[in-house]
Amino acid sequence: MSSEGARILVIDDEKQIRRMLKAALEGYGYNIAEAAFGHDGLNQAAIFHPDLIILDLGLPDIDGIEVIKRLREWTKIPIIILSVREHEDDKIDALDAGADDYVTKPFSMGELLARLRVALRHVAKTDDEPILNFGELTVDLAHRNVMLRGEEIKLTPTEYELLKFLALKADRVVTHRQLLRAIWGPNYQEQTHYLRIYIGQLRHKIETDPSQPAYIITEPGVGYRLVTRD
Amino acid sequence: MFISRRISINHYLWTFLSVIIVTIIGKLLTPFFNLTNIVLLYLLPVLISAVRWGRGPSFFAAFLGVLAFDFLFVPPVFSFTVSEVRDLFIFAVYLVVALVTGTMATKLRNELEKTRQREERTLALYALSQEIAAEADLPQVLETLVKTVSETIHAQVSILVSDPDDDVVRQAASYPPQHSLPDGKEQAVAHWVLEHGLSAGKGTEILREASELIFPVKAEDKTLAVLAIKMNNEEETVSPEQRQLIEAFANLAAVAIIRVQLAEEAEQAKWLAESEKLHRALLNSISHDLRTPLASITGAATSLLAEGNVYTREVREVLLHTIKEEAQRMNRFVANLLDMVRLESGILKPKAEWCDIQDIIGVVLRATKEASQQHILKVHIPPELPLVKADFTLIEQVMINLLENGVKYSPPGSEISISARYHDKMLLVIVADSGSAIPKIEQERVFDKFYRLHSTKNISGTGLGLSICKGIVEAHGGSIWVDSSPEYGNRFTFSLPVSEQPPEQQDTKEGAEHVI
């Protein structure tokens, strides 16, 4: 995998977590740098040139959200939040501030590794592919065409925009606000029922069992994620 | 009872007038009747004035009658002289009859008046006792009390309750509402009455220079409050009958105050007992439910550390799985405890967002995939269910708890079904398992904190899951219940109110045409 050997900066004040992450991630061939404070983390991000940052929100000196904002002033390095804060508002704040993904502690290493790969893959992908593949689902951006198991699916313009936005951010969580802003405009950021209705319709068209969706996964209270089924 | 002088002069005038009327009538009748008949006419004003105005006017009527009769009817007319002894006899008999009937009628009238007043008071007392017995709120009780006292004895009335914390009397209620106890002397009297439990102020032996009568409200030997009374007519003082009445009112007030205080204390005591029970249950639960998984984790981890190379790959896997599962169990427990604390402390306020119950069920199925793989899951959600305003993650939590319960308490391989329907402005969600039915008497209690079914004590659990469900559902304005039977197992149902629907949304500008 191309992501192996990537440089990862871990910003977390818990020594045990850092030790465990270092051991586990180095086992997968990643290069690890550590920081226990927000300021130190910001410095390391400039010196170590990481490909990805794993960030804890509860830092002793500055809040993790602040760290995200300062990083986003100059870099697009993927940031994955790893925090005990499990409330949806915290996740939304971090994602809206510019984090790429969110994993709550306690976490499974398998899940963290999967999210790392997704984030790194997105960085590696530079060319704009006009056709996006998600297993049996294909979105052809050039022709505004959606195919499921080789058959074309008829979508309304809104449904299509929704699917396209999720597809372009595949495997990453997209918040309600980001979706509403992108598709309905900044005045509709609070109208979550639009999303409920259109996601429901979309699922009825593309999912085999809409109550057990395989493509559009709900991130409770936060948003949605379109998953690649390989 | 005092009657003012002006009124009493009026009564004598009326008496005088009635004698004149009788005299005129007598004069008109003279050609047809003899004198003994005429004298009977003069008994009429005596009786009327006795019944209406009392003894004085009736005696006045009697003497006036004698004089008028003598002067105008008894020959020689227009002279007070009496020519015949027979006429003197008539006078004497008339006077005796007039005085006796006058006295008796007056007595009767007074008795009647007293009875009427007694009845009025009894009624007032009865009405008050009825009213304040039904009232649990102390200020309300006191307001009713002062109003009734004020209306019954025609006075301005306040009640002042002692505040044990800073040694002052607080005015608690008064009627009319603007009546308040003036500062200074009256306040001092109120303090004195509170301290000594005796009435004082105007019309009493003690501190009589005060402008109000201050009356203690006592229960046994404790003075709970004082009544301050100021007659509407400033010159009047409180009569002994009124004092008796006030005393009766004060006794009623005391009973009411004590009752409210006792109710408050009982509530407090119940709450304390409840919270102590809860604390004990919480301690037991924490020590057991946190230590048990910790023991497994420590055991497995130390085995792996100390092993050398004695363990086969399979054994190592078992130990590692133990660590993982027990850590997850601890995490669930901590999450439950946190949820409960949030619910209890009122921090948890549901976010009202439009939710699609199908979406929530989808998330729940994903989250419980691993736990429920030994069971057959059936999902039945009709299309076109309305959106519901609820907190997505909290309702998700409710459903996860219900589903995990179903998995835990029903045999592997059995069926668990999830269904939803809309009925009467409520969205109903039902999680049914085919485990052994919960006995009827325990069906209510399963939603209590830390309550575990007697039949399932051997299955590990904290007794928190369902109480959290209940707390969350009720915070949404819904309810949760279970019905069980040996035929179908247990059906947990919760309802969420569907009060309104979001505004319809048209598809984007391009219209609803399909994309090609």
XYZ file of C-alpha atoms in Angstrom:
746
model
C 0.000 0.000 0.000
C 1.263 3.413 -0.945
C 0.522 4.892 2.452
C 3.098 2.705 4.190
C 6.008 4.628 5.492
C 3.869 7.740 5.846
C 4.798 10.172 8.604
C 2.225 10.550 11.355
C 2.257 13.131 14.153
C 0.420 12.100 17.322
C -0.689 15.027 19.533
C -2.048 13.601 22.793
C -1.265 14.412 26.409
C -1.764 10.818 27.609
C 1.599 9.048 27.678
C 0.004 5.577 27.600
C -2.011 6.388 24.503
C 1.056 7.776 22.722
C 3.140 4.750 23.660
C 0.462 2.370 22.479
C -0.150 4.262 19.216
C 3.572 4.467 18.499
C 4.071 0.749 19.033
C 1.016 -0.244 17.019
C 1.485 2.188 14.116
C 5.223 1.567 13.793
C 4.304 -2.085 13.529
C 2.423 -1.123 10.365
C 5.446 0.708 9.007
C 4.422 4.286 9.770
C 6.927 6.867 11.068
C 5.713 8.430 14.272
C 6.437 11.754 15.980
C 4.813 12.678 19.313
C 3.686 15.833 21.035
C 2.056 16.162 24.442
C 0.995 19.813 24.113
C -0.857 21.814 21.523
C 1.920 24.341 20.964
C 4.519 21.623 20.685
C 2.214 19.857 18.211
C 1.918 22.968 16.051
C 5.729 23.300 15.963
C 6.213 19.635 15.151
C 3.681 19.932 12.323
C 5.980 22.517 10.718
C 9.288 20.723 11.439
C 8.417 17.031 11.073
C 6.380 17.492 7.862
C 3.826 14.804 8.738
C 1.514 13.287 6.142
C -1.236 13.044 8.732
C -1.970 14.266 12.257
C -3.771 12.333 14.994
C -5.081 14.931 17.425
C -6.608 14.719 20.891
C -9.080 17.506 21.715
C -8.427 17.755 25.453
C -4.919 19.152 25.561
C -3.417 20.812 28.636
C -2.404 24.103 26.997
C -4.759 24.906 24.113
C -7.985 23.302 22.996
C -7.805 20.838 20.123
C -10.323 22.873 18.094
C -7.887 25.802 18.265
C -5.073 23.540 17.061
C -7.177 22.528 14.044
C -7.909 26.152 13.201
C -4.243 27.181 13.417
C -3.159 24.217 11.310
C -5.799 25.001 8.703
C -4.358 28.488 8.306
C -1.444 27.063 6.396
C -1.853 23.369 5.653
C -4.288 20.803 4.301
C -2.659 17.833 6.045
C -5.388 15.361 6.998
C -6.310 15.605 10.690
C -7.968 12.710 12.490
C -9.447 13.507 15.892
C -8.967 10.862 18.580
C -10.855 11.932 21.654
C -12.963 10.786 24.595
C -15.391 13.576 23.818
C -18.223 11.572 22.377
C -20.871 14.230 22.197
C -22.025 14.993 18.654
C -21.509 18.723 19.128
C -17.807 18.161 19.775
C -17.517 16.051 16.653
C -19.387 18.605 14.572
C -17.237 21.453 15.903
C -14.041 19.612 15.057
C -15.235 18.564 11.599
C -16.567 22.009 10.771
C -13.260 23.511 11.956
C -11.510 21.434 9.316
C -10.771 18.013 10.795
C -11.101 15.158 8.321
C -12.416 12.447 10.585
C -13.270 11.614 14.139
C -12.615 8.477 16.210
C -13.809 8.253 19.803
C -11.831 6.668 22.607
C -11.954 3.851 23.480
C -11.336 2.850 19.888
C -10.470 -0.259 17.983
C -7.115 -0.192 16.258
C -8.696 -1.735 13.164
C -11.044 1.206 12.801
C -8.298 3.788 13.346
C -6.091 2.127 10.749
C -8.939 2.100 8.225
C -9.556 5.821 8.755
C -5.829 6.529 8.402
C -5.733 4.737 5.074
C -8.769 6.603 3.770
C -7.317 9.966 4.727
C -3.911 9.184 3.228
C -5.433 7.816 0.045
C -7.338 11.067 -0.498
C -4.105 12.999 -0.268
C -2.385 10.702 -2.726
C -5.195 11.006 -5.230
C -4.444 14.062 -7.299
C -6.144 13.663 -10.649
C -9.844 14.397 -10.862
C -11.410 11.148 -11.851
C -14.663 11.747 -13.684
C -16.044 8.340 -12.736
C -16.265 7.312 -9.089
C -16.719 3.665 -8.200
C -18.261 2.333 -5.031
C -18.522 -1.351 -5.566
C -21.718 -1.848 -7.548
C -22.485 1.853 -7.518
C -20.914 4.199 -10.063
C -21.190 7.966 -10.234
C -20.179 9.470 -13.580
C -19.541 13.136 -12.865
C -18.987 14.069 -16.499
C -22.372 12.739 -17.631
C -24.316 13.268 -14.392
C -25.062 9.597 -14.528
C -25.552 7.103 -11.678
C -25.396 3.357 -12.312
C -26.239 0.552 -9.905
C -25.268 -2.984 -10.971
C -24.963 -1.738 -14.539
C -28.422 -0.144 -14.574
C -29.037 3.530 -14.671
C -30.836 5.066 -11.703
C -33.055 8.082 -12.089
C -32.368 10.729 -9.508
C -33.856 14.168 -9.001
C -31.344 17.032 -9.257
C -31.217 17.392 -5.483
C -30.677 13.685 -4.942
C -27.893 13.733 -7.488
C -26.142 16.734 -5.919
C -26.337 15.056 -2.541
C -24.856 11.811 -3.811
C -22.145 13.669 -5.747
C -21.066 15.668 -2.704
C -20.864 12.530 -0.572
C -19.044 10.668 -3.344
C -16.391 13.354 -3.687
C -15.702 13.001 0.035
C -16.061 9.241 -0.008
C -15.278 7.347 3.198
C -15.080 10.547 5.169
C -17.778 11.917 7.379
C -19.612 14.956 6.016
C -21.555 17.034 8.550
C -25.190 18.035 8.097
C -24.131 21.640 7.874
C -21.567 20.989 5.165
C -24.172 19.139 3.106
C -26.944 21.702 3.593
C -24.596 24.565 2.779
C -23.267 22.884 -0.354
C -26.626 21.816 -1.781
C -29.258 24.225 -0.454
C -27.057 27.207 0.356
C -25.909 28.978 3.513
C -29.464 29.982 4.512
C -30.548 26.392 4.931
C -27.902 25.190 7.379
C -30.424 24.329 10.088
C -33.019 22.575 7.892
C -31.914 19.055 8.748
C -35.289 17.633 7.778
C -34.424 18.299 4.099
C -31.524 15.918 4.579
C -33.656 13.307 6.344
C -36.137 13.328 3.487
C -33.630 13.304 0.617
C -31.270 10.804 2.193
C -34.310 8.579 2.745
C -35.310 8.895 -0.910
C -31.756 8.314 -2.083
C -31.457 5.194 0.022
C -34.705 3.800 -1.393
C -33.168 4.156 -4.850
C -29.655 2.836 -4.252
C -29.774 0.599 -1.187
C -30.947 -3.018 -1.287
C -32.391 -2.646 2.226
C -32.898 1.000 3.160
C -33.098 0.167 6.871
C -29.679 -1.496 6.698
C -27.865 0.837 4.300
C -24.620 -0.343 2.749
C -23.560 2.873 0.975
C -24.833 5.900 2.817
C -24.029 5.393 6.473
C -25.481 7.681 9.116
C -23.061 9.134 11.632
C -25.550 9.682 14.451
C -26.077 13.339 15.202
C -23.136 14.360 13.000
C -23.732 13.623 9.357
C -23.284 10.969 6.689
C -20.532 8.950 5.136
C -20.560 7.283 1.727
C -18.518 4.125 2.054
C -16.540 2.395 -0.634
C -17.433 -1.270 -0.877
C -14.452 -3.086 -2.307
C -73.207 44.081 71.133
C -73.221 47.854 70.788
C -75.632 49.744 68.660
C -74.798 53.304 67.921
C -76.911 56.058 69.433
C -78.112 57.437 66.123
C -79.603 54.146 65.088
C -81.341 53.724 68.437
C -83.013 57.179 68.198
C -84.287 56.128 64.785
C -85.839 53.070 66.369
C -87.713 55.187 68.929
C -88.935 57.474 66.164
C -90.244 54.517 64.208
C -91.949 53.231 67.355
C -93.540 56.642 67.893
C -94.761 56.656 64.312
C -96.304 53.215 64.632
C -98.193 54.295 67.780
C -99.561 57.279 65.849
C -100.705 55.027 63.016
C -102.430 52.685 65.482
C -104.081 55.705 67.133
C -105.468 56.893 63.797
C -106.770 53.429 62.987
C -108.253 53.243 66.521
C -110.020 56.561 66.040
C -111.493 55.374 62.756
C -112.741 52.195 64.385
C -114.164 53.808 67.548
C -117.776 53.928 66.238
C -117.750 50.147 65.715
C -115.771 48.770 68.673
C -115.692 49.273 72.380
C -112.635 50.380 74.346
C -111.342 46.913 75.310
C -111.022 46.055 71.662
C -109.201 49.269 70.881
C -106.598 48.676 73.595
C -105.665 45.396 71.954
C -104.630 47.399 68.874
C -101.963 49.107 71.005
C -100.296 45.747 71.572
C -99.316 45.705 67.896
C -96.593 48.440 68.013
C -95.244 46.808 71.182
C -94.822 43.464 69.459
C -93.428 44.942 66.252
C -90.839 47.085 68.009
C -89.874 44.212 70.321
C -89.189 41.925 67.392
C -87.494 44.541 65.272
C -85.697 46.876 67.643
C -85.514 45.205 71.047
C -86.681 45.779 74.601
C -86.262 49.601 74.869
C -88.467 50.590 71.932
C -91.064 47.952 72.933
C -91.353 49.396 76.448
C -91.482 52.848 74.929
C -94.361 51.654 72.697
C -96.176 50.213 75.731
C -96.061 53.461 77.749
C -96.833 55.592 74.720
C -99.805 53.311 74.059
C -101.132 53.792 77.615
C -100.804 57.561 77.362
C -102.397 57.783 73.896
C -105.235 55.459 74.886
C -105.916 57.373 78.080
C -105.738 60.770 76.434
C -107.660 60.080 73.256
C -110.076 57.232 73.953
C -110.847 56.905 77.644
C -113.575 59.339 78.669
C -113.164 62.105 79.467
C -111.395 62.384 76.103
C -108.440 64.816 75.825
C -107.632 64.431 79.483
C -105.376 62.080 81.411
C -107.965 61.638 84.133
C -109.738 58.331 84.381
C -113.387 58.387 85.330
C -113.973 54.717 85.913
C -112.048 52.089 87.890
C -112.851 49.624 85.121
C -110.622 51.649 82.768
C -107.751 51.587 85.241
C -108.004 47.825 85.213
C -107.776 47.833 81.425
C -104.601 49.967 81.665
C -103.021 47.613 84.158
C -103.751 44.489 82.150
C -102.612 46.184 78.941
C -99.340 47.257 80.519
C -98.590 43.819 81.961
C -99.373 42.074 78.670
C -97.382 44.652 76.693
C -94.324 44.418 78.942
C -94.332 40.641 79.102
C -94.817 40.095 75.361
C -92.301 42.852 74.650
C -89.710 41.172 76.853
C -90.360 37.723 75.465
C -90.342 38.854 71.861
C -87.083 40.666 72.454
C -85.576 37.576 74.024
C -86.743 35.468 71.125
C -85.309 37.935 68.701
C -81.929 37.920 70.448
C -81.863 34.146 70.517
C -82.654 34.064 66.856
C -79.964 36.571 66.091
C -77.429 34.574 68.084
C -78.414 31.355 66.371
C -78.091 33.011 63.009
C -74.638 34.324 63.825
C -73.582 30.963 65.208
C -74.744 29.290 62.064
C -72.945 31.841 59.950
C -69.711 31.216 61.848
C -70.073 27.496 61.759
C -70.604 27.731 58.040
C -67.597 30.002 57.629
C -65.445 27.662 59.677
C -66.711 24.677 57.784
C -66.116 26.313 54.434
C -62.621 27.342 55.453
C -61.724 23.928 56.793
C -62.939 22.383 53.557
C -60.981 24.817 51.465
C -57.682 24.585 53.272
C -57.843 20.833 53.706
C -57.718 20.429 49.955
C -54.836 22.856 49.554
C -51.271 21.586 49.775
C -49.531 24.850 49.121
C -48.929 26.910 52.278
C -49.214 30.436 50.808
C -52.524 29.424 49.264
C -53.778 28.095 52.611
C -52.841 31.323 54.374
C -54.458 33.474 51.722
C -57.722 31.574 51.995
C -57.541 31.872 55.765
C -57.077 35.645 55.985
C -59.745 36.208 53.370
C -62.300 34.169 55.273
C -61.470 35.756 58.632
C -61.608 39.202 57.093
C -64.996 38.612 55.503
C -66.498 36.937 58.556
C -65.606 39.532 61.182
C -65.375 42.569 58.891
C -61.767 43.452 59.563
C -58.404 43.811 57.883
C -56.442 40.693 58.595
C -52.817 39.673 58.090
C -51.015 36.525 59.009
C -47.348 36.638 59.881
C -45.282 33.491 59.954
C -42.122 33.147 61.985
C -38.923 32.595 60.098
C -36.777 30.477 62.369
C -33.603 31.282 60.429
C -33.316 34.977 61.086
C -35.712 35.508 63.967
C -38.179 37.742 62.178
C -41.828 37.500 61.358
C -42.620 37.571 57.705
C -45.928 38.792 56.473
C -47.249 35.775 54.605
C -50.712 36.859 53.521
C -53.220 39.621 54.153
C -56.726 40.605 53.185
C -57.447 43.074 51.731
C -54.089 42.471 50.032
C -52.777 45.992 50.648
C -53.243 45.697 54.411
C -49.905 45.379 56.091
C -48.693 45.560 59.627
C -47.196 48.963 60.358
C -43.625 49.014 61.579
C -42.659 49.730 65.145
C -45.123 49.066 67.914
C -47.271 46.530 66.094
C -44.219 44.595 64.918
C -42.985 44.495 68.495
C -46.390 43.228 69.637
C -46.289 40.556 66.952
C -42.879 39.424 68.223
C -44.159 39.392 71.784
C -47.188 37.288 70.798
C -45.003 34.896 68.839
C -42.740 34.478 71.802
C -45.376 34.157 74.521
C -48.241 32.543 72.687
C -50.840 34.937 74.161
C -52.983 37.441 72.349
C -52.066 41.089 72.812
C -52.722 44.555 71.460
C -55.961 46.442 71.133
C -58.797 45.104 73.267
C -56.596 42.939 75.475
C -54.905 43.434 78.818
C -51.428 43.406 77.305
C -49.886 46.163 75.150
C -53.369 47.569 74.655
C -52.104 50.806 73.122
C -51.350 49.022 69.813
C -53.798 49.711 66.992
C -54.362 46.062 66.115
C -55.271 42.911 67.909
C -52.553 40.309 67.515
C -53.634 36.735 67.946
C -51.373 33.660 68.194
C -51.767 30.666 65.886
C -50.720 27.796 68.100
C -50.217 24.092 67.736
C -49.654 22.402 71.060
C -47.181 24.729 72.786
C -45.572 26.143 69.688
C -46.638 29.443 68.163
C -46.433 29.028 64.413
C -47.738 32.369 63.280
C -49.747 35.390 64.398
C -52.945 36.915 63.088
C -53.086 40.720 63.087
C -56.626 42.058 63.120
C -57.816 45.595 62.591
C -61.578 46.139 62.620
C -62.968 48.004 59.619
C -64.804 50.265 62.033
C -61.894 51.743 64.001
C -63.977 52.440 67.118
C -65.205 48.916 67.461
C -63.285 46.467 69.559
C -63.311 42.751 69.070
C -66.199 41.177 70.983
C -65.826 37.990 73.031
C -67.838 36.076 70.424
C -65.548 37.307 67.688
C -62.546 36.333 69.733
C -63.905 32.847 70.074
C -64.414 32.757 66.370
C -60.910 34.030 65.682
C -59.579 31.391 68.014
C -61.406 28.716 66.050
C -59.977 30.094 62.829
C -56.500 30.172 64.348
C -56.830 26.527 65.365
C -57.790 25.622 61.839
C -54.853 27.593 60.511
C -52.513 25.820 62.905
C -53.733 22.435 61.754
C -53.310 23.454 58.132
C -49.802 24.821 58.657
C -48.735 21.717 60.557
C -50.236 19.512 57.871
C -48.343 21.284 55.091
C -45.120 21.211 57.096
C -45.500 17.523 57.827
C -46.181 16.789 54.180
C -43.009 18.645 53.238
C -41.008 16.786 55.842
C -42.401 13.456 54.699
C -41.475 14.300 51.119
C -37.971 15.226 52.235
C -37.595 12.053 54.254
C -38.834 9.955 51.370
C -36.398 11.638 49.016
C -33.543 11.073 51.450
C -34.397 7.421 51.891
C -34.708 7.054 48.145
C -31.361 8.715 47.482
C -29.685 6.656 50.157
C -31.063 3.495 48.644
C -29.835 4.708 45.285
C -26.387 5.461 46.602
C -26.100 2.027 48.098
C -27.252 0.414 44.879
C -24.826 2.590 42.944
C -21.896 1.644 45.170
C -22.739 -2.038 44.947
C -23.114 -1.767 41.237
C -19.881 0.130 40.687
C -17.822 -2.138 42.882
C -19.238 -5.229 41.223
C -19.654 -4.159 37.617
C -16.355 -2.345 37.312
C -14.286 -4.817 39.282
C -15.476 -7.938 37.514
C -14.284 -6.925 34.036
C -11.141 -5.417 35.558
C -10.350 -8.754 37.159
C -10.676 -10.537 33.819
C -8.566 -7.936 32.027
C -5.821 -7.959 34.643
C -5.855 -11.743 34.736
C -5.603 -12.095 30.965
C -2.973 -9.365 30.550
C -0.721 -10.660 33.344
C -0.990 -14.186 31.939
C 0.160 -12.960 28.547
C 3.013 -10.980 30.094
C 4.229 -13.850 32.265
C 3.637 -16.623 29.800
C 7.108 -17.416 28.467
C 5.966 -19.430 25.477
C 3.600 -21.888 27.094
C 0.418 -20.644 25.451
C -0.702 -21.877 22.096
C -1.905 -19.389 19.535
C -5.528 -20.286 20.340
C -5.095 -19.655 24.061
C -3.481 -16.301 23.384
C -6.419 -15.408 21.158
C -8.862 -16.335 23.920
C -7.003 -14.164 26.424
C -6.817 -11.230 24.030
C -10.512 -11.500 23.229
C -11.256 -11.549 26.926
C -9.370 -8.301 27.357
C -11.169 -6.685 24.477
C -14.651 -7.809 25.464
C -14.278 -6.977 29.107
C -12.933 -3.536 28.260
C -15.959 -2.992 26.036
C -18.221 -4.108 28.842
C -16.625 -1.616 31.207
C -17.011 1.087 28.631
C -20.706 0.317 28.245
C -21.151 0.444 31.974
C -19.393 3.789 32.275
C -21.485 5.136 29.403
C -24.651 3.964 31.156
C -23.614 5.554 34.421
C -22.803 8.803 32.649
C -26.133 8.776 30.858
C -27.933 8.195 34.114
C -26.098 10.980 35.889
C -26.864 13.305 32.992
C -30.533 12.363 33.107
C -30.736 12.731 36.870
C -28.969 16.046 37.011
C -31.038 17.479 34.191
C -27.979 18.173 32.023
C -29.372 15.943 29.371
C -31.723 18.004 27.267
C -32.922 16.327 24.114
C -32.056 18.158 20.920
C -35.213 18.342 18.871
C -34.254 17.511 15.308
C -36.216 15.953 12.509
C -35.439 12.261 12.561
C -36.338 9.425 10.275
C -37.020 6.413 12.480
C -35.860 4.137 9.677
C -32.499 5.901 9.736
C -32.240 5.464 13.518
C -33.086 1.779 13.233
C -30.427 1.409 10.548
C -27.800 2.902 12.839
C -28.957 0.678 15.701
C -28.722 -2.436 13.576
C -25.185 -1.552 12.588
C -24.133 -0.798 16.146
C -25.543 -4.062 17.484
C -24.510 -6.260 14.571
C -21.914 -8.145 16.533
C -24.009 -8.538 19.663
C -27.109 -9.748 17.847
C -25.545 -12.193 15.391
C -26.798 -15.210 17.362
C -30.404 -14.064 16.963
C -32.736 -13.783 14.023
C -33.548 -10.117 13.517
C -36.787 -9.168 11.806
C -37.359 -5.540 10.901
C -40.733 -4.247 9.852
C -41.018 -0.564 9.062
C -43.910 0.574 6.895
C -43.024 3.190 4.266
C -44.375 6.712 4.687
C -43.836 6.944 8.411
C -43.782 10.599 9.454
C -40.546 12.254 10.534
C -40.401 12.789 14.263
C -38.791 15.597 16.240
C -36.374 13.919 18.583
C -32.756 13.628 19.597
C -31.287 11.146 17.137
C -28.512 9.791 19.339
C -30.700 9.519 22.438
C -33.402 7.570 20.643
C -30.655 5.468 19.124
C -29.450 4.829 22.683
C -32.956 3.757 23.757
C -33.203 1.318 20.869
C -29.732 -0.091 21.429
C -30.556 -0.701 25.089
C -33.838 -2.407 24.187
C -32.230 -4.534 21.496
C -29.297 -5.560 23.697
C -31.736 -6.470 26.437
C -33.668 -8.611 24.019
C -30.478 -10.341 22.947
C -29.342 -10.850 26.514
C -32.565 -12.274 27.897
C -33.747 -14.485 25.066
C -32.198 -17.760 23.916
C -29.723 -17.732 20.990
C -31.383 -18.624 17.721
C -34.696 -17.065 18.738
C -36.315 -14.197 16.921
C -36.143 -10.534 17.810
C -38.340 -8.156 15.906
C -38.197 -4.402 15.516
C -41.213 -2.618 14.165
C -42.584 0.873 14.013
C -46.003 2.304 13.309
C -47.894 5.532 13.437
C -50.971 5.667 15.592
C -52.987 8.598 16.907
C -50.298 11.294 16.610
C -47.752 8.963 18.166
C -44.890 7.091 16.609
C -44.713 3.681 18.256
C -41.530 1.626 18.161
C -41.712 -1.965 19.323
C -38.826 -4.260 20.158
C -40.111 -7.781 20.799
C -38.149 -10.790 21.961
C -39.210 -14.333 22.714
C -37.489 -14.589 26.076
C -39.313 -15.724 29.192
C -42.141 -13.354 30.028
C -41.634 -10.732 32.693
C -44.108 -11.386 35.521
C -46.961 -8.896 35.644
C -45.977 -7.477 39.043
C -42.470 -6.711 37.812
C -43.500 -5.090 34.541
C -43.608 -1.610 36.022
C -40.515 -2.035 38.126
C -38.161 -3.113 35.340
C -37.881 0.585 34.441
C -36.664 1.489 37.949
C -33.014 2.255 38.504
C -30.896 -0.750 39.432
C -33.922 -3.016 39.374
C -33.124 -6.544 38.254
C -35.636 -9.262 37.588
C -35.599 -12.016 40.178
C -35.393 -14.670 37.507
C -32.346 -13.163 35.787
C -30.086 -12.310 38.701
C -27.455 -14.691 37.353
C -27.110 -12.770 34.064
C -24.687 -9.887 34.452
C -26.257 -6.479 34.172
C -26.574 -3.231 36.028
C -30.280 -2.556 35.990
C -29.611 0.804 34.387
C -30.457 0.261 30.739
C -34.246 0.386 30.961
C -34.293 3.224 33.477
C -32.194 5.249 31.037
C -34.635 4.369 28.251
C -37.491 5.560 30.392
C -35.711 8.794 31.284
C -34.902 9.555 27.650
C -38.346 8.694 26.285
C -40.087 10.741 28.956
C -37.776 13.668 28.302
C -39.182 13.538 24.765
C -42.752 13.615 26.017
C -43.339 9.966 25.210
C -43.783 6.879 27.315
C -42.380 3.366 27.482
C -43.951 0.145 28.649
C -43.688 -3.595 28.319
C -46.318 -6.228 27.832
C -45.351 -9.823 28.236
C -46.938 -13.187 27.862
C -45.587 -16.724 27.766
C -46.994 -16.963 24.231
C -44.995 -14.202 22.598
C -42.373 -13.175 25.152
C -41.785 -9.493 25.862
C -42.844 -6.526 23.801
C -41.134 -3.298 24.756
C -42.891 -0.340 23.202
C -42.045 3.315 23.337
C -43.974 6.201 21.901
C -42.825 9.564 20.592
C -45.262 12.395 19.977
C -45.626 13.500 16.366
C -47.145 16.914 16.776
C -46.252 18.717 13.599
C -44.681 18.026 10.255
C -41.847 19.928 8.627
C -42.794 22.245 5.790
C -42.907 20.585 2.398
C -39.810 21.168 0.380
C -39.864 21.550 -3.379
C -37.071 20.069 -5.365
C -34.391 22.474 -6.590
C -34.987 25.198 -9.128
C -34.686 22.883 -12.085
C -37.920 21.241 -11.037
C -38.525 17.587 -10.348
C -37.430 16.243 -13.700
C -35.077 13.324 -13.564
C -31.443 13.532 -14.445
C -30.334 11.668 -17.450
